[in-house]
Coordinates of C-alpha atoms in Angstrom, one line a residue:
Chain Q
A25 CA 117.4 95.2 103.3
Q26 CA 115.5 98.3 104.2
T27 CA 112.6 98.0 106.6
V28 CA 110.0 100.5 107.8
T29 CA 108.2 100.1 111.1
Q30 CA 105.0 101.8 112.3
S31 CA 104.4 100.8 115.8
Q32 CA 101.0 102.4 116.2
P33 CA 98.3 100.4 114.3
E34 CA 95.6 102.8 115.4
M35 CA 95.5 106.4 116.6
S36 CA 92.7 108.8 117.4
V37 CA 92.5 112.6 117.8
Q38 CA 89.9 115.2 118.6
E39 CA 89.1 117.6 115.9
A40 CA 91.3 120.7 116.1
E41 CA 93.9 118.9 118.2
T42 CA 97.4 117.7 117.3
V43 CA 98.5 114.1 116.8
T44 CA 101.9 112.6 116.1
L45 CA 102.4 109.3 114.1
S46 CA 105.6 107.4 114.6
C47 CA 107.8 105.7 112.1
T48 CA 111.3 104.1 112.3
Y49 CA 113.3 102.7 109.5
D50 CA 116.5 100.7 109.0
T51 CA 119.0 101.4 106.2
S52 CA 122.7 101.4 105.6
E53 CA 122.3 104.1 103.0
S54 CA 123.3 107.7 103.7
D55 CA 121.2 109.4 101.1
Y56 CA 117.5 108.5 100.7
Y57 CA 114.0 109.9 100.8
L58 CA 111.3 109.4 103.3
F59 CA 107.6 109.9 102.7
W60 CA 104.3 110.0 104.4
Y61 CA 101.3 108.8 102.3
K62 CA 97.7 109.0 103.2
Q63 CA 95.2 106.4 102.0
P64 CA 91.5 107.3 102.6
P65 CA 88.7 104.8 102.1
S66 CA 88.7 105.7 98.5
R67 CA 92.0 103.7 98.4
Q68 CA 94.0 106.3 96.4
M69 CA 97.4 106.8 97.9
I70 CA 98.1 110.5 98.3
L71 CA 101.5 112.0 99.1
V72 CA 101.4 114.1 102.3
I73 CA 105.0 115.1 102.8
R74 CA 108.5 114.2 101.6
Q75 CA 111.9 114.5 103.4
E76 CA 115.3 114.2 101.8
A77 CA 117.8 112.6 104.2
Y78 CA 120.6 115.1 103.4
K79 CA 118.4 118.1 104.4
Q80 CA 118.6 118.8 108.1
Q81 CA 115.5 121.0 108.1
N82 CA 112.3 119.2 108.8
A83 CA 109.8 119.3 106.0
T84 CA 106.5 121.2 106.5
E85 CA 103.3 121.3 104.4
N86 CA 100.7 123.5 105.8
R87 CA 99.3 121.6 108.9
F88 CA 101.6 118.6 108.4
S89 CA 105.2 118.6 109.6
V90 CA 107.8 115.9 110.3
N91 CA 110.4 115.3 113.0
F92 CA 113.3 113.7 111.2
Q93 CA 116.0 112.3 113.4
K94 CA 118.5 110.7 111.1
A95 CA 120.8 109.2 113.7
A96 CA 117.9 107.6 115.4
K97 CA 116.3 106.6 112.1
S98 CA 113.1 108.1 113.2
F99 CA 110.6 110.0 111.0
S100 CA 107.4 111.1 112.7
L101 CA 104.5 113.0 111.3
K102 CA 102.7 115.7 113.2
I103 CA 99.2 116.8 112.1
S104 CA 98.1 120.1 113.7
D105 CA 94.6 121.4 113.9
S106 CA 93.2 117.9 112.9
Q107 CA 90.2 117.9 110.6
L108 CA 87.6 115.3 109.9
G109 CA 89.1 114.9 106.4
D110 CA 92.4 113.8 107.9
A111 CA 90.9 110.5 108.9
A112 CA 92.7 107.8 106.8
M113 CA 95.4 105.2 106.9
Y114 CA 98.8 106.8 106.9
F115 CA 101.8 105.0 105.6
C116 CA 105.5 105.8 106.1
A117 CA 107.7 104.9 103.2
Y118 CA 111.4 104.8 102.4
G119 CA 113.0 105.2 99.0
K120 CA 116.7 104.9 98.1
K121 CA 118.0 107.6 95.9
T122 CA 119.9 105.2 93.7
S123 CA 117.1 102.7 93.0
G124 CA 114.7 104.9 91.2
S125 CA 111.2 105.0 92.5
R126 CA 110.9 101.7 94.4
L127 CA 109.4 102.4 97.8
T128 CA 109.4 100.3 101.0
F129 CA 106.3 100.9 103.1
G130 CA 105.4 100.4 106.8
E131 CA 102.3 98.6 107.9
G132 CA 100.3 101.7 108.4
T133 CA 98.5 103.7 111.1
Q134 CA 94.8 104.1 111.0
L135 CA 93.9 107.6 112.2
T136 CA 90.5 108.4 113.5
V137 CA 89.4 112.0 113.9
N138 CA 86.6 112.5 116.5
P139 CA 84.3 115.5 116.2
Chain J
E11 CA 97.3 117.0 83.3
T12 CA 95.6 113.6 83.8
G13 CA 96.4 111.5 86.8
V14 CA 97.2 107.8 87.0
T15 CA 94.3 105.6 86.0
Q16 CA 93.7 101.8 86.5
S17 CA 91.3 99.3 85.1
P18 CA 89.3 97.5 86.1
T19 CA 88.2 98.8 89.5
H20 CA 87.2 95.4 90.8
L21 CA 87.8 91.9 89.5
I22 CA 86.8 88.4 90.6
K23 CA 88.7 85.3 89.4
T24 CA 89.0 81.7 90.4
R25 CA 92.1 79.9 91.5
G26 CA 94.2 78.8 88.5
Q27 CA 93.0 81.5 86.2
Q28 CA 95.0 84.3 84.7
V29 CA 94.4 88.1 85.0
T30 CA 95.6 91.2 83.4
L31 CA 95.5 94.6 85.1
R32 CA 96.0 97.9 83.3
C33 CA 97.5 101.2 84.2
S34 CA 97.9 104.5 82.4
S35 CA 100.7 106.7 83.8
Q36 CA 100.4 110.4 84.6
S37 CA 101.2 112.6 81.7
G38 CA 105.0 113.2 81.3
H39 CA 105.9 110.2 83.5
N40 CA 108.2 107.4 82.1
T41 CA 108.4 105.0 85.0
V42 CA 105.6 102.7 86.3
S43 CA 105.8 100.7 89.5
W44 CA 103.3 98.0 90.7
Y45 CA 102.5 97.2 94.3
Q46 CA 100.4 94.6 96.0
Q47 CA 98.5 95.6 99.1
A48 CA 97.0 92.8 101.1
L49 CA 94.1 93.7 103.4
G50 CA 95.3 95.6 106.5
Q51 CA 99.0 95.8 105.3
G52 CA 101.3 98.2 103.5
P53 CA 101.9 98.0 99.8
Q54 CA 104.6 95.6 98.7
F55 CA 106.7 96.4 95.6
I56 CA 106.2 93.9 92.8
F57 CA 108.3 95.4 90.0
Q58 CA 109.0 98.6 88.0
Y59 CA 109.2 99.4 84.3
Y60 CA 111.3 102.0 82.7
R61 CA 111.5 102.5 78.9
E62 CA 109.6 99.3 78.3
E63 CA 111.9 97.1 80.4
E64 CA 111.7 95.7 83.8
N65 CA 113.9 97.8 86.1
G66 CA 113.8 96.2 89.5
R67 CA 111.7 93.4 91.0
G68 CA 110.5 92.6 94.5
N69 CA 110.1 89.2 96.1
F70 CA 107.4 87.9 93.8
P71 CA 107.4 84.7 91.7
P72 CA 107.7 84.7 87.9
R73 CA 104.0 84.1 87.4
F74 CA 103.8 87.9 88.1
S75 CA 104.9 89.6 84.9
G76 CA 104.4 92.9 83.2
L77 CA 104.7 95.1 80.2
Q78 CA 105.2 98.7 79.5
F79 CA 104.2 100.2 76.2
P80 CA 105.7 103.1 74.2
N81 CA 103.1 105.5 75.6
Y82 CA 104.4 104.4 79.1
S83 CA 101.1 102.7 80.1
S84 CA 101.6 99.3 81.7
E85 CA 100.0 95.9 82.3
L86 CA 100.4 93.5 85.2
N87 CA 99.8 89.9 84.4
V88 CA 99.3 87.2 87.0
N89 CA 99.2 83.5 85.9
A90 CA 97.9 80.5 87.9
L91 CA 96.1 82.6 90.4
E92 CA 96.2 81.6 94.1
L93 CA 93.9 82.6 96.9
D94 CA 96.7 84.7 98.5
D95 CA 96.8 86.8 95.3
S96 CA 93.6 88.5 96.6
A97 CA 94.7 92.1 97.2
L98 CA 94.5 95.7 96.1
Y99 CA 97.0 96.2 93.2
L100 CA 98.4 99.7 93.0
C101 CA 100.1 101.3 90.0
A102 CA 102.3 104.3 90.5
S103 CA 104.0 106.5 88.0
S104 CA 107.0 108.8 88.3
H105 CA 109.6 110.5 86.1
A106 CA 113.0 109.0 86.4
G107 CA 115.6 111.7 86.8
Q108 CA 113.6 114.1 88.8
G109 CA 115.6 113.0 91.8
H110 CA 113.0 113.2 94.5
N111 CA 111.4 109.7 94.0
E112 CA 107.9 111.0 94.3
Q113 CA 105.3 108.6 93.0
F114 CA 101.8 109.3 92.0
F115 CA 99.4 106.4 92.7
G116 CA 96.3 105.2 90.9
P117 CA 93.1 104.2 92.7
G118 CA 94.0 100.5 92.5
T119 CA 92.3 97.4 91.2
R120 CA 90.7 95.1 93.9
L121 CA 91.3 91.5 92.9
T122 CA 89.4 88.7 94.6
V123 CA 90.5 85.1 93.9
L124 CA 87.9 82.5 94.9

């Protein structure tokens, strides 16, 4: 079974600084997707960034980028120039390509941004 | 393009009762997945519906059941409610065949079982 582990229950960062959230996963599949979702206090889960396992290039979306290490099964999220609006719970998620849209989530990392 | 909507926003039930939660998928999406998110935890997959049939199920008992309608909206039904069923229930829609597995989530229904 696939598992996703986020070892940092809480992280904090100063506004305008950079922070990295960690995620590791376990799978026997060779092709899959990895995601970072953001869940603010409003509860709505918002997709931050997506990485396809077969793509060697790390995904980037504006201030958000990932460090995808397939052999190590590691998928960290880097947030640059942190803003107050980035404060939220961040979830790492895994999805098999063959099983449709079922996602396996980690336990989450609560990010605080200090002014 | 309308996003995923869920109703109701909040719900309070007592142990042993039954509850129905509703979800309208995003326009153009044909697949709906339901997740249970206990307080302080990540979402757990309950089941998925595609073309009105259950298409995958997580580790949840049969008292969790669902439906998908021709317009791709969906219901989650929970019978014989237990205290541990108290959680945020998230609905997510996607389009099977797009290949990238991206799901769009609704705001959730907060269920409290007393």
